[in-house]
Amino acid sequence: MTNKRGSRGKSTRANGKKRTSNRTETARTAEVVDAATVALDEAGTGEIAQRGGNGASATSVAMQTTAGRDSVHLVEIVEGVQAPAIDEGLICSLETGLTREQMLELYYYLKLTRLVEERLVNLYRQNKVIGGVYRSLGQEATAVGTCYALEPGDFIAPLIRDLGAVLTKGIRPRAIFAQYMAKAWGPSEGRDLNIHFGDMERGFIGPISHLGDMIPVMTGVLLAARMQQKKIVAIAYIGDGGMSTGAFHEGLNFAAVQRLPLIVVAEHNCYAYSTPTHKQTAVKNLADKAAGYGIPGYIVDGNDIIACYETTKRAVDFARSGGGAVLIEAKTYRRKGHAEHDDQRYVPREELELWEKRDPVDRYERHLTSQGIATREELDQITARIKQELEEEVAWAESSPLPEPERAAYNVYDNSIVPPAFRPKVLER
Amino acid sequence: MATAFKKEQKAERPARGGVVTFVEAIRQGIWEEMERDERVFVIGEDVGVYGGAFKVTDGLIDYFGPERVIDTPISEAAIVGAACGAALMGMRPVAEFQFIDFISCGFDMLTNFAAKCRYRWGAGIPAVFRGPCGAGVHAGPFHSQNVESFFMNTPGLKMVEPSNPYDAKGLIKAAIRDPDPVLFFEHKKLYRLPRLRQEIPEDDYIVEIGRARVAREGHDLSIITFGAQVLTALDAAEELEREGLDIEVIDLRTLLPLDRETILASVRKTSRALILHEAPRTGGIGGEIAGLIAEEAFEWLDAPVVRIGATDTPVPYSPPLEEYHLPQVKDVVDAARRLAAY
């Protein structure tokens, strides 16, 4: 087995625990960039394989070793877009602390996310969805796997493509359907779209469309938690596009300065609307940016749900024990356009075909069945259960009325102090 | 709620009430709220050891500790965002902009996150965003602005600007206790103005947000204003009194939501309205108030509604330029005379 190791290897420093032996048996879920290892080592939580760029036009990052095989799949990253690699037969990371029950629960959330979105597309085509539908097809494992590493009291701030994280946090699909259909029974009562709502009880801070803004907000959530002596951590999701904003920088810098337990999951899905990553940033890996904040940075295969979980779990433990903020780059791919209306004409066909082969749901199913964790029948049963559940959830959402028009006037302020903003009567006395 | 940190109590706490300056009144207000409610904390640039650029938070860090008086990087978006996040968690942040001009760097967080959270998912943001505003101290284009009209068109925010120590203390305390985000503007020229020194009560009190004040009663003409321009209006009124004109001065105190009733009651009484503010005239909140009067008090008016603001330029630095830019007592007196004679 061979890993391409970059010439930057010399800056990999004295990582005493750097793994050199028998990588196939100890497939690591995470890679970490230089600054990261330093911080982790200093915190005594090292033991993370590390690899830098090789300085050539293409950076080689070993995304994942296939379990128990004598081969290592390499993903060539050229100008931000992954080049072909052998993907048939790819399974997930073998090294995991997850129990069988947890792995099946993980499958439930992964498949739930896929099926909720498919159902949303159906509703969209029936003109029942008022706004757009934003798919996370092909990147669901990132949202679900990372969020699954959190405890119930922890917080998330998702992006539009993190439905999986929202569902994993315990939000019921009916809320999502009602939101998309602009119904009165949705959590925002028709005032905002899709996953633009929050649930403080479940640790879900409602995001806004302005990318990057949730990083400072989550910093404040954690500052408050520290004052309240709550040992919680939080994940703020961001993408290759959102990392270009000023708010991202200000928020992460502040979180790093304050050593707050903030885990920023950078979902590198290769496109921000139509703009490819190489037009967003000049760094090779989004995780390289961690060095600029003096925090650890990890790279993980975002389509390997076990790896996403394990990497985040480690980051969560590190953060919760006082290590401070962590940046995780999950390399994945957005297989649909920005929203359903977007025909992705800016994407080469071969690229889509390649990533279809890396589908995270197929891959996890292959993993579970080939490793004897679950049978095909058991997975089918879970799927059937989800489908039945979704029938009920959609029916509930469809049975909701649209909001009463006048409800638009309420809740701008606390209405016990400031009255609702009704449409004023003109020249009526 | 248990907080993690004990009071260090190195600093002497300020007196309660007494004869105070404008800045001392605000400082007392924040201090008392921090004592009263452990959820209240201060966040901003140089608010800790330095005590804030204008010393509004002086001594707080020694008394309450660095965990409740948080110095930040130069990152207004992070300051506003962090205050919002903490407020969602049940805290009561008081965020400082070193100069209110820098609120533009936190504009997105204020207008899109803070202002819309309650409306979108019922999550109120009980946070105060305060800072020194205003011109007349030769501080140039970036340390002199009045920003209320930037936010006037953003439902979900409240805006407050006091004109005297009593109101400043009562309003900052009300703002901290308010369940919604409040922008709190402090005219820097007032901070240590000797003529504003005033005896304020020892006991806890608040000034209700949303209520204007009749700063001077009169029958011939209403000057509707706020902040430092209340002094301009009162000076003009005194001069006009010698000419036999009886001027009423309305101190708005809260700019959003406007106290429509007090404005309309005054105009219906005097039948003449002059609106005075320090921000440039075009697009200033004077237009909103004039619109309100035109719609709701048209039949009571004996003269056109007049607006006086700064010239439509940035705030210039050099004293003669700045004086030309800003509304002066003379401008108000001249306009009032013409209005009265109309």
mmCIF file of N, CA, C and O in Angstrom, chain A residues 155 187-188 191-192 196-200 204-208 210 213-214 216-217 220-221 223-230 232 250-251 253-254 257-258 408 410-414 417-418 429, chain B residues 1-5 41 43 67 70-73 75-78 81-82 84-86 88-91 108-109 112-113 118-121 154-158 179-180 256-257 295-296 299:
data_model
loop_
_atom_site.group_PDB
_atom_site.id
_atom_site.type_symbol
_atom_site.label_atom_id
_atom_site.label_comp_id
_atom_site.label_asym_id
_atom_site.label_seq_id
_atom_site.Cartn_x
_atom_site.Cartn_y
_atom_site.Cartn_z
ATOM 1 N N PHE A 155 -25.130 21.960 20.381
ATOM 2 C CA PHE A 155 -25.840 22.804 19.422
ATOM 3 C C PHE A 155 -25.304 22.662 18.001
ATOM 4 O O PHE A 155 -24.128 22.362 17.805
ATOM 5 N N PRO A 187 -42.794 25.286 11.897
ATOM 6 C CA PRO A 187 -42.212 25.980 13.048
ATOM 7 C C PRO A 187 -42.128 27.499 12.871
ATOM 8 O O PRO A 187 -42.181 28.231 13.846
ATOM 9 N N SER A 188 -41.994 27.981 11.651
ATOM 10 C CA SER A 188 -41.967 29.435 11.470
ATOM 11 C C SER A 188 -43.350 29.956 11.085
ATOM 12 O O SER A 188 -43.487 31.140 10.759
ATOM 13 N N ARG A 191 -43.507 31.970 8.010
ATOM 14 C CA ARG A 191 -42.767 33.227 7.883
ATOM 15 C C ARG A 191 -41.409 33.048 7.218
ATOM 16 O O ARG A 191 -40.841 34.005 6.721
ATOM 17 N N ASP A 192 -40.871 31.852 7.252
ATOM 18 C CA ASP A 192 -39.583 31.625 6.594
ATOM 19 C C ASP A 192 -39.596 30.236 5.954
ATOM 20 O O ASP A 192 -40.507 29.448 6.182
ATOM 21 N N HIS A 196 -34.971 27.046 7.641
ATOM 22 C CA HIS A 196 -34.752 28.335 8.306
ATOM 23 C C HIS A 196 -35.655 28.492 9.520
ATOM 24 O O HIS A 196 -36.565 29.306 9.545
ATOM 25 N N PHE A 197 -35.405 27.702 10.518
ATOM 26 C CA PHE A 197 -36.083 27.851 11.797
ATOM 27 C C PHE A 197 -35.164 27.215 12.826
ATOM 28 O O PHE A 197 -34.169 26.608 12.475
ATOM 29 N N GLY A 198 -35.513 27.396 14.081
ATOM 30 C CA GLY A 198 -34.643 26.818 15.100
ATOM 31 C C GLY A 198 -35.456 26.129 16.172
ATOM 32 O O GLY A 198 -36.692 26.181 16.180
ATOM 33 N N ASP A 199 -34.762 25.469 17.056
ATOM 34 C CA ASP A 199 -35.408 24.777 18.170
ATOM 35 C C ASP A 199 -34.386 24.731 19.305
ATOM 36 O O ASP A 199 -33.490 23.879 19.312
ATOM 37 N N MET A 200 -34.504 25.677 20.218
ATOM 38 C CA MET A 200 -33.505 25.780 21.279
ATOM 39 C C MET A 200 -33.480 24.519 22.147
ATOM 40 O O MET A 200 -32.428 24.131 22.641
ATOM 41 N N PHE A 204 -30.791 23.505 18.166
ATOM 42 C CA PHE A 204 -30.762 23.833 16.742
ATOM 43 C C PHE A 204 -30.993 25.333 16.597
ATOM 44 O O PHE A 204 -32.080 25.829 16.862
ATOM 45 N N ILE A 205 -29.925 26.035 16.212
ATOM 46 C CA ILE A 205 -30.025 27.488 16.008
ATOM 47 C C ILE A 205 -30.380 27.730 14.544
ATOM 48 O O ILE A 205 -29.678 27.272 13.645
ATOM 49 N N GLY A 206 -31.467 28.446 14.329
ATOM 50 C CA GLY A 206 -31.953 28.659 12.962
ATOM 51 C C GLY A 206 -31.010 29.528 12.144
ATOM 52 O O GLY A 206 -30.681 30.633 12.550
ATOM 53 N N PRO A 207 -30.589 29.026 10.998
ATOM 54 C CA PRO A 207 -29.639 29.789 10.176
ATOM 55 C C PRO A 207 -30.339 30.856 9.340
ATOM 56 O O PRO A 207 -31.562 30.839 9.187
ATOM 57 N N ILE A 208 -29.565 31.781 8.813
ATOM 58 C CA ILE A 208 -30.090 32.733 7.842
ATOM 59 C C ILE A 208 -29.347 32.518 6.521
ATOM 60 O O ILE A 208 -28.370 31.770 6.463
ATOM 61 N N HIS A 210 -27.526 34.463 4.861
ATOM 62 C CA HIS A 210 -26.234 35.146 4.760
ATOM 63 C C HIS A 210 -25.143 34.245 5.316
ATOM 64 O O HIS A 210 -25.034 34.053 6.525
ATOM 65 N N ASP A 213 -22.571 34.052 8.793
ATOM 66 C CA ASP A 213 -23.112 34.739 9.971
ATOM 67 C C ASP A 213 -23.296 33.813 11.170
ATOM 68 O O ASP A 213 -23.305 34.270 12.314
ATOM 69 N N MET A 214 -23.468 32.540 10.912
ATOM 70 C CA MET A 214 -23.738 31.640 12.025
ATOM 71 C C MET A 214 -22.476 31.320 12.832
ATOM 72 O O MET A 214 -22.568 30.829 13.946
ATOM 73 N N PRO A 216 -20.131 33.595 14.052
ATOM 74 C CA PRO A 216 -20.178 34.465 15.241
ATOM 75 C C PRO A 216 -21.332 34.122 16.185
ATOM 76 O O PRO A 216 -21.158 34.176 17.407
ATOM 77 N N VAL A 217 -22.475 33.786 15.637
ATOM 78 C CA VAL A 217 -23.615 33.479 16.511
ATOM 79 C C VAL A 217 -23.290 32.270 17.396
ATOM 80 O O VAL A 217 -23.554 32.279 18.608
ATOM 81 N N GLY A 220 -21.164 33.088 20.224
ATOM 82 C CA GLY A 220 -21.924 33.655 21.334
ATOM 83 C C GLY A 220 -22.669 32.604 22.131
ATOM 84 O O GLY A 220 -22.774 32.689 23.362
ATOM 85 N N VAL A 221 -23.196 31.607 21.428
ATOM 86 C CA VAL A 221 -23.869 30.503 22.117
ATOM 87 C C VAL A 221 -22.902 29.853 23.104
ATOM 88 O O VAL A 221 -23.246 29.567 24.260
ATOM 89 N N LEU A 223 -20.013 31.164 24.301
ATOM 90 C CA LEU A 223 -19.619 32.113 25.365
ATOM 91 C C LEU A 223 -20.653 32.069 26.487
ATOM 92 O O LEU A 223 -20.305 32.032 27.672
ATOM 93 N N ALA A 224 -21.918 32.081 26.095
ATOM 94 C CA ALA A 224 -22.998 32.031 27.082
ATOM 95 C C ALA A 224 -22.933 30.726 27.868
ATOM 96 O O ALA A 224 -23.031 30.727 29.098
ATOM 97 N N ALA A 225 -22.741 29.631 27.151
ATOM 98 C CA ALA A 225 -22.682 28.330 27.818
ATOM 99 C C ALA A 225 -21.553 28.303 28.844
ATOM 100 O O ALA A 225 -21.688 27.749 29.931
ATOM 101 N N ARG A 226 -20.445 28.937 28.490
ATOM 102 C CA ARG A 226 -19.324 28.973 29.428
ATOM 103 C C ARG A 226 -19.703 29.762 30.688
ATOM 104 O O ARG A 226 -19.414 29.348 31.800
ATOM 105 N N MET A 227 -20.376 30.886 30.492
ATOM 106 C CA MET A 227 -20.805 31.668 31.654
ATOM 107 C C MET A 227 -21.835 30.904 32.481
ATOM 108 O O MET A 227 -21.937 31.081 33.679
ATOM 109 N N GLN A 228 -22.601 30.066 31.797
ATOM 110 C CA GLN A 228 -23.652 29.304 32.478
ATOM 111 C C GLN A 228 -23.140 27.958 32.995
ATOM 112 O O GLN A 228 -23.928 27.134 33.470
ATOM 113 N N GLN A 229 -21.849 27.742 32.848
ATOM 114 C CA GLN A 229 -21.209 26.497 33.298
ATOM 115 C C GLN A 229 -21.815 25.265 32.648
ATOM 116 O O GLN A 229 -21.975 24.229 33.292
ATOM 117 N N LYS A 230 -22.169 25.388 31.397
ATOM 118 C CA LYS A 230 -22.650 24.229 30.642
ATOM 119 C C LYS A 230 -21.498 23.713 29.781
ATOM 120 O O LYS A 230 -20.896 24.484 29.046
ATOM 121 N N ILE A 232 -21.059 22.300 26.962
ATOM 122 C CA ILE A 232 -21.541 21.905 25.648
ATOM 123 C C ILE A 232 -20.548 22.302 24.565
ATOM 124 O O ILE A 232 -19.682 23.149 24.768
ATOM 125 N N GLU A 250 -14.292 36.531 11.097
ATOM 126 C CA GLU A 250 -14.426 37.203 12.398
ATOM 127 C C GLU A 250 -14.889 36.229 13.471
ATOM 128 O O GLU A 250 -14.402 36.250 14.598
ATOM 129 N N GLY A 251 -15.841 35.397 13.109
ATOM 130 C CA GLY A 251 -16.397 34.467 14.085
ATOM 131 C C GLY A 251 -15.395 33.405 14.504
ATOM 132 O O GLY A 251 -15.208 33.133 15.697
ATOM 133 N N ASN A 253 -12.131 33.464 14.189
ATOM 134 C CA ASN A 253 -11.004 34.082 14.896
ATOM 135 C C ASN A 253 -11.353 34.332 16.361
ATOM 136 O O ASN A 253 -10.572 34.028 17.267
ATOM 137 N N PHE A 254 -12.539 34.851 16.586
ATOM 138 C CA PHE A 254 -12.969 35.146 17.962
ATOM 139 C C PHE A 254 -13.116 33.849 18.763
ATOM 140 O O PHE A 254 -12.691 33.754 19.916
ATOM 141 N N VAL A 257 -9.653 32.684 19.643
ATOM 142 C CA VAL A 257 -9.062 33.514 20.694
ATOM 143 C C VAL A 257 -9.635 33.132 22.058
ATOM 144 O O VAL A 257 -8.914 33.034 23.045
ATOM 145 N N GLN A 258 -10.922 32.886 22.080
ATOM 146 C CA GLN A 258 -11.595 32.561 23.341
ATOM 147 C C GLN A 258 -11.497 31.069 23.691
ATOM 148 O O GLN A 258 -12.054 30.638 24.700
ATOM 149 N N ALA A 408 -49.165 37.736 9.503
ATOM 150 C CA ALA A 408 -47.929 38.400 9.041
ATOM 151 C C ALA A 408 -47.542 39.550 9.961
ATOM 152 O O ALA A 408 -46.380 39.939 10.027
ATOM 153 N N TYR A 410 -47.699 39.716 13.227
ATOM 154 C CA TYR A 410 -47.312 39.356 14.598
ATOM 155 C C TYR A 410 -45.827 39.026 14.719
ATOM 156 O O TYR A 410 -45.167 38.670 13.756
ATOM 157 N N ASN A 411 -45.364 39.142 15.964
ATOM 158 C CA ASN A 411 -44.037 38.629 16.351
ATOM 159 C C ASN A 411 -42.852 39.376 15.762
ATOM 160 O O ASN A 411 -41.762 38.819 15.698
ATOM 161 N N VAL A 412 -43.061 40.591 15.309
ATOM 162 C CA VAL A 412 -41.889 41.399 14.952
ATOM 163 C C VAL A 412 -41.147 41.754 16.240
ATOM 164 O O VAL A 412 -39.926 41.661 16.329
ATOM 165 N N TYR A 413 -41.951 42.159 17.233
ATOM 166 C CA TYR A 413 -41.435 42.382 18.595
ATOM 167 C C TYR A 413 -42.278 41.514 19.527
ATOM 168 O O TYR A 413 -43.273 40.919 19.116
ATOM 169 N N ASP A 414 -41.893 41.474 20.774
ATOM 170 C CA ASP A 414 -42.731 40.872 21.801
ATOM 171 C C ASP A 414 -44.051 41.656 21.819
ATOM 172 O O ASP A 414 -44.079 42.829 22.181
ATOM 173 N N ILE A 417 -45.592 43.992 24.428
ATOM 174 C CA ILE A 417 -45.042 45.333 24.613
ATOM 175 C C ILE A 417 -45.336 46.223 23.399
ATOM 176 O O ILE A 417 -45.797 47.340 23.536
ATOM 177 N N VAL A 418 -45.033 45.703 22.230
ATOM 178 C CA VAL A 418 -45.274 46.457 20.988
ATOM 179 C C VAL A 418 -46.388 45.734 20.228
ATOM 180 O O VAL A 418 -46.261 44.539 19.963
ATOM 181 N N ARG A 429 -61.474 57.432 9.492
ATOM 182 C CA ARG A 429 -61.601 57.939 10.863
ATOM 183 C C ARG A 429 -62.873 57.444 11.486
ATOM 184 O O ARG A 429 -63.859 57.287 10.822
ATOM 185 N N MET B 1 -29.693 31.522 37.756
ATOM 186 C CA MET B 1 -28.634 30.915 36.939
ATOM 187 C C MET B 1 -27.289 31.033 37.631
ATOM 188 O O MET B 1 -26.914 32.102 38.106
ATOM 189 N N ALA B 2 -26.575 29.959 37.684
ATOM 190 C CA ALA B 2 -25.249 30.008 38.293
ATOM 191 C C ALA B 2 -24.238 30.438 37.246
ATOM 192 O O ALA B 2 -24.208 29.898 36.153
ATOM 193 N N THR B 3 -23.462 31.405 37.544
ATOM 194 C CA THR B 3 -22.392 31.753 36.613
ATOM 195 C C THR B 3 -21.088 31.245 37.169
ATOM 196 O O THR B 3 -20.938 31.004 38.372
ATOM 197 N N ALA B 4 -20.158 31.102 36.275
ATOM 198 C CA ALA B 4 -18.944 30.369 36.613
ATOM 199 C C ALA B 4 -17.971 31.183 37.461
ATOM 200 O O ALA B 4 -17.072 30.626 38.051
ATOM 201 N N PHE B 5 -18.164 32.467 37.498
ATOM 202 C CA PHE B 5 -17.088 33.269 38.034
ATOM 203 C C PHE B 5 -17.528 34.150 39.191
ATOM 204 O O PHE B 5 -18.602 34.713 39.178
ATOM 205 N N PHE B 41 -23.989 40.857 30.649
ATOM 206 C CA PHE B 41 -22.538 40.974 30.499
ATOM 207 C C PHE B 41 -22.219 41.978 29.401
ATOM 208 O O PHE B 41 -23.092 42.358 28.620
ATOM 209 N N ILE B 43 -19.665 43.229 26.214
ATOM 210 C CA ILE B 43 -18.751 42.703 25.202
ATOM 211 C C ILE B 43 -18.442 43.810 24.200
ATOM 212 O O ILE B 43 -19.335 44.569 23.824
ATOM 213 N N GLU B 67 -14.754 37.557 32.655
ATOM 214 C CA GLU B 67 -15.706 36.680 31.992
ATOM 215 C C GLU B 67 -17.018 37.391 31.698
ATOM 216 O O GLU B 67 -17.772 36.982 30.828
ATOM 217 N N ILE B 70 -16.034 41.342 28.346
ATOM 218 C CA ILE B 70 -15.243 40.586 27.370
ATOM 219 C C ILE B 70 -14.661 41.508 26.302
ATOM 220 O O ILE B 70 -15.384 42.146 25.545
ATOM 221 N N ASP B 71 -13.336 41.563 26.269
ATOM 222 C CA ASP B 71 -12.644 42.292 25.201
ATOM 223 C C ASP B 71 -12.598 41.419 23.957
ATOM 224 O O ASP B 71 -12.276 40.232 24.029
ATOM 225 N N THR B 72 -12.881 42.005 22.831
ATOM 226 C CA THR B 72 -12.944 41.232 21.583
ATOM 227 C C THR B 72 -11.888 41.706 20.601
ATOM 228 O O THR B 72 -11.338 42.794 20.747
ATOM 229 N N PRO B 73 -11.642 40.899 19.575
ATOM 230 C CA PRO B 73 -10.859 41.406 18.438
ATOM 231 C C PRO B 73 -11.631 42.542 17.744
ATOM 232 O O PRO B 73 -12.810 42.781 18.053
ATOM 233 N N SER B 75 -13.734 43.205 15.482
ATOM 234 C CA SER B 75 -14.618 42.354 14.689
ATOM 235 C C SER B 75 -16.065 42.661 15.052
ATOM 236 O O SER B 75 -16.670 41.962 15.864
ATOM 237 N N GLU B 76 -16.621 43.693 14.443
ATOM 238 C CA GLU B 76 -17.980 44.081 14.828
ATOM 239 C C GLU B 76 -19.003 43.003 14.484
ATOM 240 O O GLU B 76 -19.982 42.815 15.216
ATOM 241 N N ALA B 77 -18.801 42.296 13.374
ATOM 242 C CA ALA B 77 -19.743 41.217 13.043
ATOM 243 C C ALA B 77 -19.693 40.147 14.122
ATOM 244 O O ALA B 77 -20.724 39.572 14.497
ATOM 245 N N ALA B 78 -18.499 39.870 14.623
ATOM 246 C CA ALA B 78 -18.364 38.866 15.688
ATOM 247 C C ALA B 78 -18.976 39.369 16.987
ATOM 248 O O ALA B 78 -19.603 38.609 17.725
ATOM 249 N N GLY B 81 -22.768 39.211 16.400
ATOM 250 C CA GLY B 81 -23.173 37.806 16.291
ATOM 251 C C GLY B 81 -23.071 37.088 17.621
ATOM 252 O O GLY B 81 -23.968 36.340 18.016
ATOM 253 N N ALA B 82 -21.976 37.308 18.331
ATOM 254 C CA ALA B 82 -21.790 36.644 19.615
ATOM 255 C C ALA B 82 -22.839 37.118 20.613
ATOM 256 O O ALA B 82 -23.371 36.325 21.405
ATOM 257 N N CYS B 84 -25.804 38.068 19.872
ATOM 258 C CA CYS B 84 -27.052 37.394 19.471
ATOM 259 C C CYS B 84 -27.083 35.948 19.966
ATOM 260 O O CYS B 84 -28.082 35.485 20.516
ATOM 261 N N GLY B 85 -25.989 35.238 19.747
ATOM 262 C CA GLY B 85 -25.940 33.846 20.172
ATOM 263 C C GLY B 85 -26.110 33.710 21.670
ATOM 264 O O GLY B 85 -26.841 32.844 22.164
ATOM 265 N N ALA B 86 -25.452 34.597 22.413
ATOM 266 C CA ALA B 86 -25.563 34.551 23.873
ATOM 267 C C ALA B 86 -26.979 34.900 24.314
ATOM 268 O O ALA B 86 -27.515 34.308 25.258
ATOM 269 N N LEU B 88 -29.692 34.324 22.669
ATOM 270 C CA LEU B 88 -30.534 33.146 22.414
ATOM 271 C C LEU B 88 -30.432 32.144 23.556
ATOM 272 O O LEU B 88 -31.383 31.431 23.864
ATOM 273 N N MET B 89 -29.260 32.124 24.183
ATOM 274 C CA MET B 89 -29.031 31.195 25.293
ATOM 275 C C MET B 89 -29.547 31.740 26.626
ATOM 276 O O MET B 89 -29.314 31.152 27.678
ATOM 277 N N GLY B 90 -30.208 32.887 26.582
ATOM 278 C CA GLY B 90 -30.796 33.417 27.803
ATOM 279 C C GLY B 90 -29.984 34.491 28.496
ATOM 280 O O GLY B 90 -30.380 34.971 29.551
ATOM 281 N N MET B 91 -28.838 34.853 27.906
ATOM 282 C CA MET B 91 -28.036 35.908 28.511
ATOM 283 C C MET B 91 -28.573 37.272 28.074
ATOM 284 O O MET B 91 -29.454 37.376 27.222
ATOM 285 N N ASP B 108 -25.105 43.582 8.816
ATOM 286 C CA ASP B 108 -25.770 42.350 8.375
ATOM 287 C C ASP B 108 -26.282 41.545 9.564
ATOM 288 O O ASP B 108 -27.426 41.091 9.587
ATOM 289 N N MET B 109 -25.426 41.406 10.569
ATOM 290 C CA MET B 109 -25.825 40.629 11.747
ATOM 291 C C MET B 109 -27.023 41.278 12.446
ATOM 292 O O MET B 109 -27.886 40.594 12.979
ATOM 293 N N ASN B 112 -30.227 41.332 9.646
ATOM 294 C CA ASN B 112 -30.702 40.040 9.151
ATOM 295 C C ASN B 112 -30.813 38.957 10.211
ATOM 296 O O ASN B 112 -31.661 38.089 10.116
ATOM 297 N N PHE B 113 -29.958 39.016 11.209
ATOM 298 C CA PHE B 113 -30.082 38.004 12.264
ATOM 299 C C PHE B 113 -30.876 38.548 13.449
ATOM 300 O O PHE B 113 -31.978 38.088 13.746
ATOM 301 N N ARG B 118 -36.981 36.680 16.068
ATOM 302 C CA ARG B 118 -38.276 36.473 16.707
ATOM 303 C C ARG B 118 -39.350 36.220 15.650
ATOM 304 O O ARG B 118 -40.169 35.320 15.787
ATOM 305 N N TYR B 119 -39.288 37.010 14.598
ATOM 306 C CA TYR B 119 -40.304 36.879 13.550
ATOM 307 C C TYR B 119 -40.218 35.514 12.871
ATOM 308 O O TYR B 119 -41.239 34.893 12.572
ATOM 309 N N ARG B 120 -39.012 35.039 12.637
ATOM 310 C CA ARG B 120 -38.819 33.804 11.881
ATOM 311 C C ARG B 120 -39.130 32.561 12.707
ATOM 312 O O ARG B 120 -39.693 31.605 12.201
ATOM 313 N N TRP B 121 -38.683 32.529 13.933
ATOM 314 C CA TRP B 121 -38.927 31.303 14.711
ATOM 315 C C TRP B 121 -39.169 31.553 16.184
ATOM 316 O O TRP B 121 -38.970 30.681 17.018
ATOM 317 N N THR B 154 -35.902 48.834 9.370
ATOM 318 C CA THR B 154 -35.705 47.431 9.762
ATOM 319 C C THR B 154 -36.614 47.075 10.929
ATOM 320 O O THR B 154 -36.236 47.244 12.091
ATOM 321 N N PRO B 155 -37.825 46.595 10.635
ATOM 322 C CA PRO B 155 -38.690 46.147 11.726
ATOM 323 C C PRO B 155 -37.995 45.049 12.526
ATOM 324 O O PRO B 155 -37.312 44.193 11.955
ATOM 325 N N GLY B 156 -38.171 45.083 13.817
ATOM 326 C CA GLY B 156 -37.535 44.076 14.673
ATOM 327 C C GLY B 156 -36.476 44.682 15.568
ATOM 328 O O GLY B 156 -36.140 44.116 16.606
ATOM 329 N N LEU B 157 -35.929 45.831 15.150
ATOM 330 C CA LEU B 157 -34.976 46.540 16.005
ATOM 331 C C LEU B 157 -35.696 47.658 16.738
ATOM 332 O O LEU B 157 -36.664 48.222 16.235
ATOM 333 N N LYS B 158 -35.223 47.979 17.921
ATOM 334 C CA LYS B 158 -35.648 49.186 18.594
ATOM 335 C C LYS B 158 -34.459 50.147 18.604
ATOM 336 O O LYS B 158 -33.314 49.701 18.589
ATOM 337 N N PRO B 179 -37.036 42.543 25.922
ATOM 338 C CA PRO B 179 -36.900 41.218 25.301
ATOM 339 C C PRO B 179 -36.476 41.254 23.842
ATOM 340 O O PRO B 179 -36.301 40.195 23.224
ATOM 341 N N ASP B 180 -36.308 42.433 23.260
ATOM 342 C CA ASP B 180 -35.934 42.537 21.851
ATOM 343 C C ASP B 180 -34.649 43.350 21.695
ATOM 344 O O ASP B 180 -34.249 44.065 22.607
ATOM 345 N N LEU B 256 -37.391 54.140 17.342
ATOM 346 C CA LEU B 256 -38.082 52.996 16.744
ATOM 347 C C LEU B 256 -38.482 52.051 17.868
ATOM 348 O O LEU B 256 -37.598 51.590 18.590
ATOM 349 N N PRO B 257 -39.745 51.756 18.069
ATOM 350 C CA PRO B 257 -40.879 52.349 17.354
ATOM 351 C C PRO B 257 -41.162 53.772 17.851
ATOM 352 O O PRO B 257 -41.002 54.064 19.038
ATOM 353 N N GLU B 295 -50.081 62.704 7.250
ATOM 354 C CA GLU B 295 -51.196 61.750 7.145
ATOM 355 C C GLU B 295 -52.197 61.882 8.285
ATOM 356 O O GLU B 295 -53.394 61.747 8.080
ATOM 357 N N GLU B 296 -51.678 62.137 9.462
ATOM 358 C CA GLU B 296 -52.533 62.013 10.647
ATOM 359 C C GLU B 296 -52.939 63.357 11.268
ATOM 360 O O GLU B 296 -53.781 63.384 12.151
ATOM 361 N N GLU B 299 -55.214 68.225 8.988
ATOM 362 C CA GLU B 299 -56.262 69.243 9.202
ATOM 363 C C GLU B 299 -55.939 70.186 10.355
ATOM 364 O O GLU B 299 -56.563 71.227 10.484
#
